[in-house]
PDB file of C-alpha atoms and ligand atoms in Angstrom:
ATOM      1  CA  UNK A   1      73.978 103.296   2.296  1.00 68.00           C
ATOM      2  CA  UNK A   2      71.130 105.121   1.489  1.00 73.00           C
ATOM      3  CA  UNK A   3      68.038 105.568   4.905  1.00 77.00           C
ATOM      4  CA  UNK A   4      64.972 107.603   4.233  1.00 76.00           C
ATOM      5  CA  UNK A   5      63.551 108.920   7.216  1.00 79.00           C
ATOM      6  CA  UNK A   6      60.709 110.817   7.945  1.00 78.00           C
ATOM      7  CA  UNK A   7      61.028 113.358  11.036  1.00 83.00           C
ATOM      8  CA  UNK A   8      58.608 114.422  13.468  1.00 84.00           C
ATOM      9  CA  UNK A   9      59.946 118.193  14.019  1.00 87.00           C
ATOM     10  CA  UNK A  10      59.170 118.744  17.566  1.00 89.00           C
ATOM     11  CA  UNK A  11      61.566 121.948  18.466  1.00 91.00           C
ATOM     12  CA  UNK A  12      60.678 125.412  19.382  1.00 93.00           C
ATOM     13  CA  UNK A  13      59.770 128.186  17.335  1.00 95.00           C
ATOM     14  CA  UNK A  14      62.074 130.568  15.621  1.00 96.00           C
ATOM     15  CA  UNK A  15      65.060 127.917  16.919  1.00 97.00           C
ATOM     16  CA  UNK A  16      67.704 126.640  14.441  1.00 97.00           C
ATOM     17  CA  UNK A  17      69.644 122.818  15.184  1.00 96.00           C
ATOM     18  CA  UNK A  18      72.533 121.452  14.125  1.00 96.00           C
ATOM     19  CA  UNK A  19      72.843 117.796  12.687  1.00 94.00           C
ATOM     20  CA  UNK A  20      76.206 117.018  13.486  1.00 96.00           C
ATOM     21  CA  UNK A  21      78.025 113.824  12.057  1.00 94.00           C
ATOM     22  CA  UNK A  22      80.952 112.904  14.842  1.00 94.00           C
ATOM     23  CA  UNK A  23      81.763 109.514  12.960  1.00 87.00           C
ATOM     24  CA  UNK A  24      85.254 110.391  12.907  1.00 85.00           C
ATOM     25  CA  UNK A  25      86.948 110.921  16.037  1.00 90.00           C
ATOM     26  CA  UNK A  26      88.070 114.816  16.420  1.00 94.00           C
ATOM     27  CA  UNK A  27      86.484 115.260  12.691  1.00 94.00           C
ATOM     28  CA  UNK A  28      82.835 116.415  13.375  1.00 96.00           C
ATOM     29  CA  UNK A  29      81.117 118.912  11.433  1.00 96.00           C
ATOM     30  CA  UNK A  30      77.757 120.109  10.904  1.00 97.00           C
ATOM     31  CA  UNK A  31      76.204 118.364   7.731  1.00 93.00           C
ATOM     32  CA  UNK A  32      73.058 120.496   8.012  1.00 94.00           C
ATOM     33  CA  UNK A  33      70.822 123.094  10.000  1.00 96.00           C
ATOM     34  CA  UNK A  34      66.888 122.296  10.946  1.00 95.00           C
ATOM     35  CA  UNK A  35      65.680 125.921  11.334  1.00 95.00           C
ATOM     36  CA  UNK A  36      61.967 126.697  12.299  1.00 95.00           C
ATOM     37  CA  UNK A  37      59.784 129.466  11.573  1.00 94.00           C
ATOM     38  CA  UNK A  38      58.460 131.871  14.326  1.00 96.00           C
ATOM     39  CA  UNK A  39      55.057 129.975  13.600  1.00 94.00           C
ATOM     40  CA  UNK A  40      53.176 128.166  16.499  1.00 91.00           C
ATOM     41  CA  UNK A  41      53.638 124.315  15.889  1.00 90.00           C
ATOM     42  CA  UNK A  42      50.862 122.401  13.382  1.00 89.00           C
ATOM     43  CA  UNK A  43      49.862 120.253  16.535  1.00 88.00           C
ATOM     44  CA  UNK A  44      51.195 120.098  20.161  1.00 86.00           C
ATOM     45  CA  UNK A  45      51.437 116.122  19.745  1.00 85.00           C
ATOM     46  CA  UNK A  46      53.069 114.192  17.391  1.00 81.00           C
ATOM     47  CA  UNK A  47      51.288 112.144  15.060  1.00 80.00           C
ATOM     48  CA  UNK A  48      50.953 108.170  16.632  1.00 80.00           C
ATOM     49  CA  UNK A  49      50.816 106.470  13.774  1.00 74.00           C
ATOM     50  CA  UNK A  50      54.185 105.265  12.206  1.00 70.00           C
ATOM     51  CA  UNK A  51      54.437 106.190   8.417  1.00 71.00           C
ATOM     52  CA  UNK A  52      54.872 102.631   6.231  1.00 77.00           C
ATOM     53  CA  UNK A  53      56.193 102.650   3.251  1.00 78.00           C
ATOM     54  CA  UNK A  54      55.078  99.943   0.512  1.00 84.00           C
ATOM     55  CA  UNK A  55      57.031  96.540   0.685  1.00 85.00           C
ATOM     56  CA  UNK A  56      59.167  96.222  -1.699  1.00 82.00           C
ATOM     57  CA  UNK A  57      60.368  92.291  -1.588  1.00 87.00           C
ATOM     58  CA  UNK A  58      63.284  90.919  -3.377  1.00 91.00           C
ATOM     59  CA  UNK A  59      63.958  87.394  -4.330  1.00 94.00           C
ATOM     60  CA  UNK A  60      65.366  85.655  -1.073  1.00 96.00           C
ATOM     61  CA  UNK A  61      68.973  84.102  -1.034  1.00 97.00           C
ATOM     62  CA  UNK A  62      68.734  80.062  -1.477  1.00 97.00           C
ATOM     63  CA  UNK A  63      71.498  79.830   0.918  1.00 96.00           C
ATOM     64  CA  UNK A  64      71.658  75.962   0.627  1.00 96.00           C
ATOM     65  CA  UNK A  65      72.601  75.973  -2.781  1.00 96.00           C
ATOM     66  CA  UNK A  66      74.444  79.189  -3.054  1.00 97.00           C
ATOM     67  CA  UNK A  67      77.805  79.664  -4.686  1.00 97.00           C
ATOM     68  CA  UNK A  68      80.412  80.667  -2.782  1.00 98.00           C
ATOM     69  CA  UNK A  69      82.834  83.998  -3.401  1.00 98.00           C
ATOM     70  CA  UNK A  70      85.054  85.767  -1.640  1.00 97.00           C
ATOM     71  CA  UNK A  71      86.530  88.989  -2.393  1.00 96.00           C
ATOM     72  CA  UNK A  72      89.533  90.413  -0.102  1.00 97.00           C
ATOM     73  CA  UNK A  73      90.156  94.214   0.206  1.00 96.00           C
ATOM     74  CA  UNK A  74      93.803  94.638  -0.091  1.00 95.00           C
ATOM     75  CA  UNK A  75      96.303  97.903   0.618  1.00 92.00           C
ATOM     76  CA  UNK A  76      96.895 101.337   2.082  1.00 84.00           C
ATOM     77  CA  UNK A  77      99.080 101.719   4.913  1.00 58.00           C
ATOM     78  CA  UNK A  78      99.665  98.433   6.964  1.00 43.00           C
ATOM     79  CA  UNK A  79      97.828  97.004   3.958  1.00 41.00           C
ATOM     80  CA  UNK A  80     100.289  93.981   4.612  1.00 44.00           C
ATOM     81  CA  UNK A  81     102.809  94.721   1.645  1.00 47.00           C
ATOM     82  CA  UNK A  82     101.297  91.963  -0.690  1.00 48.00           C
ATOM     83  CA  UNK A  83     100.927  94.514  -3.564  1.00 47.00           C
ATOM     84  CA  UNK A  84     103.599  95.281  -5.853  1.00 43.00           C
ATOM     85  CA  UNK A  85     104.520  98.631  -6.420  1.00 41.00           C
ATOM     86  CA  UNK A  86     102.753  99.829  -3.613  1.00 40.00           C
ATOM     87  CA  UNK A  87     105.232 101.960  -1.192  1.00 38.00           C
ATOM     88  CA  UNK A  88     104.605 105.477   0.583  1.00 36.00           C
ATOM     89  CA  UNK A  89     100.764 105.106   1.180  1.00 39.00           C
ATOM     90  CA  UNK A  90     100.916 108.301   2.716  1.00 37.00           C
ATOM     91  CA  UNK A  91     100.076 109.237  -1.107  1.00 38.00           C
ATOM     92  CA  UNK A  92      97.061 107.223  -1.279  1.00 40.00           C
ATOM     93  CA  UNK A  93      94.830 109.837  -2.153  1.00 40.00           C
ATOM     94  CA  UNK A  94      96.673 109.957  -5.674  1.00 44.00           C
ATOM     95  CA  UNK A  95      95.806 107.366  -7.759  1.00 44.00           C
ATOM     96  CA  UNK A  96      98.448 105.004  -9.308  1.00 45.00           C
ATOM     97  CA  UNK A  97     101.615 106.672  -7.785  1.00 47.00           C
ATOM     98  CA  UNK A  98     104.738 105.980  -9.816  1.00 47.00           C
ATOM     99  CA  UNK A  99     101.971 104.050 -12.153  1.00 45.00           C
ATOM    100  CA  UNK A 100     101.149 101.520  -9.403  1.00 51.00           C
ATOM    101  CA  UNK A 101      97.802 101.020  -7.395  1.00 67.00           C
ATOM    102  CA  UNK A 102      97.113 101.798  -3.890  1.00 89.00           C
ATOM    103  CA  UNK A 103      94.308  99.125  -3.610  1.00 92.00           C
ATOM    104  CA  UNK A 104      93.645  95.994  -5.074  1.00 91.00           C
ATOM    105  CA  UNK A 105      90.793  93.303  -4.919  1.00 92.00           C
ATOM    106  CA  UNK A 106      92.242  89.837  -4.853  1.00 92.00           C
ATOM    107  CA  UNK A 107      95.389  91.276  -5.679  1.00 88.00           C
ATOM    108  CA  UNK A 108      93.863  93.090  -9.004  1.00 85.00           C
ATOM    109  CA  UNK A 109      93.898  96.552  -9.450  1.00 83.00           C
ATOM    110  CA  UNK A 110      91.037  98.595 -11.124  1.00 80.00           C
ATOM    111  CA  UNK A 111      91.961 102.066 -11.141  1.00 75.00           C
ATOM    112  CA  UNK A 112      90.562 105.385 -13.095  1.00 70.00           C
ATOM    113  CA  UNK A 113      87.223 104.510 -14.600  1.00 65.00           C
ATOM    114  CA  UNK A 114      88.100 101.004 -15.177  1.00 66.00           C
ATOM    115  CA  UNK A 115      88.104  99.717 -18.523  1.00 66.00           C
ATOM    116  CA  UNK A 116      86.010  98.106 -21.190  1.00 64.00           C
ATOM    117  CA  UNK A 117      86.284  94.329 -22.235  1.00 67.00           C
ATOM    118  CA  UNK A 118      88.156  94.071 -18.288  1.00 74.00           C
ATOM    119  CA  UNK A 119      87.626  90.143 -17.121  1.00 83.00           C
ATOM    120  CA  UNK A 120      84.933  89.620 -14.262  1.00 92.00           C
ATOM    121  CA  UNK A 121      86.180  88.606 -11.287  1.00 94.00           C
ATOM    122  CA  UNK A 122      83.704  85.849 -10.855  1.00 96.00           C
ATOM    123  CA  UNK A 123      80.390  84.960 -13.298  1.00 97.00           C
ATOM    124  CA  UNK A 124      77.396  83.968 -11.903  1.00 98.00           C
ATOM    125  CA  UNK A 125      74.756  81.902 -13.925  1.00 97.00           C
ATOM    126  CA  UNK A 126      71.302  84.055 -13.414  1.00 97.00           C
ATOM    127  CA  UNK A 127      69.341  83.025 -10.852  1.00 97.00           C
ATOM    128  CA  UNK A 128      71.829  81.714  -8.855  1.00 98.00           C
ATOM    129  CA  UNK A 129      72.236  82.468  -4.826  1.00 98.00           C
ATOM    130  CA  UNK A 130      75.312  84.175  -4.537  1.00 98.00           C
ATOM    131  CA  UNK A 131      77.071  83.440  -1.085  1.00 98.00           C
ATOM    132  CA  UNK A 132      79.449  86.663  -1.096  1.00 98.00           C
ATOM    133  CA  UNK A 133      82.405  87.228   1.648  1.00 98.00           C
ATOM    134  CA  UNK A 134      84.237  90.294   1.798  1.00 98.00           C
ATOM    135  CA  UNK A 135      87.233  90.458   3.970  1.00 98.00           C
ATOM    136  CA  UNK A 136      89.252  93.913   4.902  1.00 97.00           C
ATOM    137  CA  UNK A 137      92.668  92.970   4.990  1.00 96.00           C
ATOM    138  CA  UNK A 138      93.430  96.556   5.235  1.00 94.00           C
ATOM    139  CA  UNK A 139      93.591  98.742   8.384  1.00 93.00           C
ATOM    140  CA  UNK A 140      91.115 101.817   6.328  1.00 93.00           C
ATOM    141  CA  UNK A 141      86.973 101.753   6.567  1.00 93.00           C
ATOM    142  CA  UNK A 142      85.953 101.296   3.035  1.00 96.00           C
ATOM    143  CA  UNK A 143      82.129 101.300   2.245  1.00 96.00           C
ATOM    144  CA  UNK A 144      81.501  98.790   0.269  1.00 97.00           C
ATOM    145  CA  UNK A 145      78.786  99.038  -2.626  1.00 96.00           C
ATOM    146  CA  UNK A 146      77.293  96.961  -5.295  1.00 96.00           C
ATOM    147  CA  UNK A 147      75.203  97.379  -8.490  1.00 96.00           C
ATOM    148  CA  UNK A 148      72.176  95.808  -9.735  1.00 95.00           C
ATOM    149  CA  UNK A 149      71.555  94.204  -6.438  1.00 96.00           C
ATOM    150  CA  UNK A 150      70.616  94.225  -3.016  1.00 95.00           C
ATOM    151  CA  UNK A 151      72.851  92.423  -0.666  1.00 96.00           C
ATOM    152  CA  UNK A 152      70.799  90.351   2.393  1.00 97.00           C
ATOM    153  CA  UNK A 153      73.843  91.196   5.372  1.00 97.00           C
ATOM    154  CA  UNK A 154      73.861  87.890   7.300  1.00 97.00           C
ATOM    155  CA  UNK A 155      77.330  88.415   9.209  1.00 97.00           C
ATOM    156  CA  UNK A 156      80.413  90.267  10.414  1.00 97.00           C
ATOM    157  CA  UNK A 157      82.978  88.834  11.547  1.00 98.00           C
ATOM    158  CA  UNK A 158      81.349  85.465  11.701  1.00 97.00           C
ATOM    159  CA  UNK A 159      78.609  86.641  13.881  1.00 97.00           C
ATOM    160  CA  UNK A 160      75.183  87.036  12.455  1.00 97.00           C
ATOM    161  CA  UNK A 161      74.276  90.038  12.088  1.00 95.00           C
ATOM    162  CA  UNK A 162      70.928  91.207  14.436  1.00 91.00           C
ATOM    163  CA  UNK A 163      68.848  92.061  11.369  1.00 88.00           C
ATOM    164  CA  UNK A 164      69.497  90.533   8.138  1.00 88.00           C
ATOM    165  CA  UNK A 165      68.893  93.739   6.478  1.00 89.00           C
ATOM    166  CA  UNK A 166      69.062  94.709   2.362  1.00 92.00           C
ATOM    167  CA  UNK A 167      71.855  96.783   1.700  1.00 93.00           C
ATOM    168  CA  UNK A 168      72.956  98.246  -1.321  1.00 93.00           C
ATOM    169  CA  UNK A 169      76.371  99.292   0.624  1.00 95.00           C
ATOM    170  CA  UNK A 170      78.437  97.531   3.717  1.00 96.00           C
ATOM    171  CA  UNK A 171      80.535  99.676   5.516  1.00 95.00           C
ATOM    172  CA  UNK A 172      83.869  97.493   6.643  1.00 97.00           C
ATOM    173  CA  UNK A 173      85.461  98.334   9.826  1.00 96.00           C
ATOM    174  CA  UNK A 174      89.553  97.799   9.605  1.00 95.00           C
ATOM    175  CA  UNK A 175      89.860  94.007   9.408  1.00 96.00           C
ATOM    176  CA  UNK A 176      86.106  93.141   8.839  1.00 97.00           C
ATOM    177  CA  UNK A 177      85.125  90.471   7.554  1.00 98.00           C
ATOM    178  CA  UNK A 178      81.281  90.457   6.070  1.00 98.00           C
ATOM    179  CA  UNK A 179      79.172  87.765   4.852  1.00 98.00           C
ATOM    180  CA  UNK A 180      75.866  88.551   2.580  1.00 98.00           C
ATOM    181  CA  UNK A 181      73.968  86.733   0.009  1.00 98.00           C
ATOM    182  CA  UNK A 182      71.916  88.126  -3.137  1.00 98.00           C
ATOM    183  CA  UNK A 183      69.823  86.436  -6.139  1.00 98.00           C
ATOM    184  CA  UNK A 184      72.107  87.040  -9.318  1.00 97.00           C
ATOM    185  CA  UNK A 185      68.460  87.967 -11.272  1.00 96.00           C
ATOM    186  CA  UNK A 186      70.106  90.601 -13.620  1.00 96.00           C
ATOM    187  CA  UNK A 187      71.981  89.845 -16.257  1.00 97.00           C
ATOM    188  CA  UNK A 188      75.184  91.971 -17.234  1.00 95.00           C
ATOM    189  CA  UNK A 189      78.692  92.915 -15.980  1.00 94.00           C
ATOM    190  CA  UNK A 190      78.664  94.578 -12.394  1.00 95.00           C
ATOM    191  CA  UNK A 191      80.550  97.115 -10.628  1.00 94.00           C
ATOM    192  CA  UNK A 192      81.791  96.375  -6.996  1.00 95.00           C
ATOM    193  CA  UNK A 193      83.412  99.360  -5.092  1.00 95.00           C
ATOM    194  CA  UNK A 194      84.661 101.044  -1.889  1.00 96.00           C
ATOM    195  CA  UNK A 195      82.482 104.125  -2.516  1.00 94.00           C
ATOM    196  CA  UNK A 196      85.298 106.282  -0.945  1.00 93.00           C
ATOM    197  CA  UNK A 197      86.317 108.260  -4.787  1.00 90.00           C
ATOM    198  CA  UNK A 198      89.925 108.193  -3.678  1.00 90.00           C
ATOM    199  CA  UNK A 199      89.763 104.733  -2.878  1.00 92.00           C
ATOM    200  CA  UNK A 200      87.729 103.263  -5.524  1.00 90.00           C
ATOM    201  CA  UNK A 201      89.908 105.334  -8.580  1.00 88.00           C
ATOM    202  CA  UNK A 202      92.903 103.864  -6.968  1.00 88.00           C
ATOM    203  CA  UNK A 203      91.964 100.347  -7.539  1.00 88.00           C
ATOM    204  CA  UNK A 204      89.286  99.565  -4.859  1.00 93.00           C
ATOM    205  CA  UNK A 205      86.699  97.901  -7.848  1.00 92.00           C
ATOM    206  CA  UNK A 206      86.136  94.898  -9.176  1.00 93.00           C
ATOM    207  CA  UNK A 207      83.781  93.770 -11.760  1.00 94.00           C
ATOM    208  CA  UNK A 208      81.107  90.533 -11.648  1.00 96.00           C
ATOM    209  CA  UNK A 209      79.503  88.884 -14.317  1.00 96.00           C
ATOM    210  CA  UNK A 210      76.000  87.440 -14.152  1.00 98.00           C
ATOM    211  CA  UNK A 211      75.149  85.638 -17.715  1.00 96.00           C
TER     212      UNK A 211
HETATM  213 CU1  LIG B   1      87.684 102.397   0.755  1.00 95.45          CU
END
């Protein structure tokens, strides 16, 4: 998921910071470094005045009439053993091990780059509500992220969610299950994918259709 923020810098002169990402229990590391010049500060108060950006609306979901899909996030260690061919997981990072798949998407396996002429998992007519569920059947965090659309987040884990917020990427907790919505306004075949590389190479994609 993608967040553009805009920072009031309010530390002292001359002083570097760290912006540490602890996400990952006993894995933090510094993704970047504010440093500030020996200059005196542009004002001594921030500005008051929140920066807006331009709206930027997208068709809302017709939830009454929207088709239902579900997708199911399948492997890795404790993955459940459903797959075949999938043994050792401990080798997960190395896609199709003894030429199986770590991951799968309703038992279907996309690895590498995918492949041309590959059948969509669903099609959608265009303009149709899509009512999309994603469940994590697997016991790995997989960031989930679509193309050509924004996804309106309505639940997880059958609670809604406080904000129904557009998101171009859900990130799935072990076990999660999401619900979101989206208006299938653009026509053509669509990726679907954990965004972790290792993940998505070793099967973790899927492909929609909307016609
Ligand atoms: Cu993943």
């Amino acid at each position: 998921m993608r967040i553009d923020v805009v920072i009031d810098m309010q530390g002292d002169p001359g002083k570097r910071y760290a912006v540490i990402d602890d996400f990952y229990d006993g894995l933090a590391y510094t993704l970047t470094t504010l440093a500030y010049d020996s200059a005196s500060p542009l004002r001594t108060h921030p500005l008051g005045t929140p920066l807006g950006l331009p709206r930027n609306p997208l068709q809302q979901p017709d939830l009454a009439s929207a088709e239902r899909q579900e997708i199911v996030l399948q492997g890795g260690m404790m993955g459940g053993g459903k797959l075949a061919g999938v043994g050792g997981m401990m080798g997960m990072a190395t896609p199709g091990m003894k030429g199986g798949a770590a991951w799968a998407i309703n038992g279907m396996s996309m690895t590498g780059d995918g492949h041309a002429g590959m059948a969509p998992q669903f099609t959608l007519p265009r303009g149709a509500t899509c009512h999309l569920t994603m469940r994590n059947e697997t016991a790995w965090w997989h960031p989930m992220h679509i193309h050509g659309f924004s996804m309106l987040v309505l639940a997880r884990n059958g609670s809604p969610v406080p904000y129904r917020q557009w998101q171009d990427t859900v990130l799935l907790a072990p076990r999660d299950t999401i619900e979101c919505a989206f208006v299938a306004d653009n026509p053509g075949d669509w990726m679907l994918h954990c965004h972790v590389a290792d993940h998505q190479m070793a099967g973790l994609m899927t492909v929609f259709r909307v016609t």
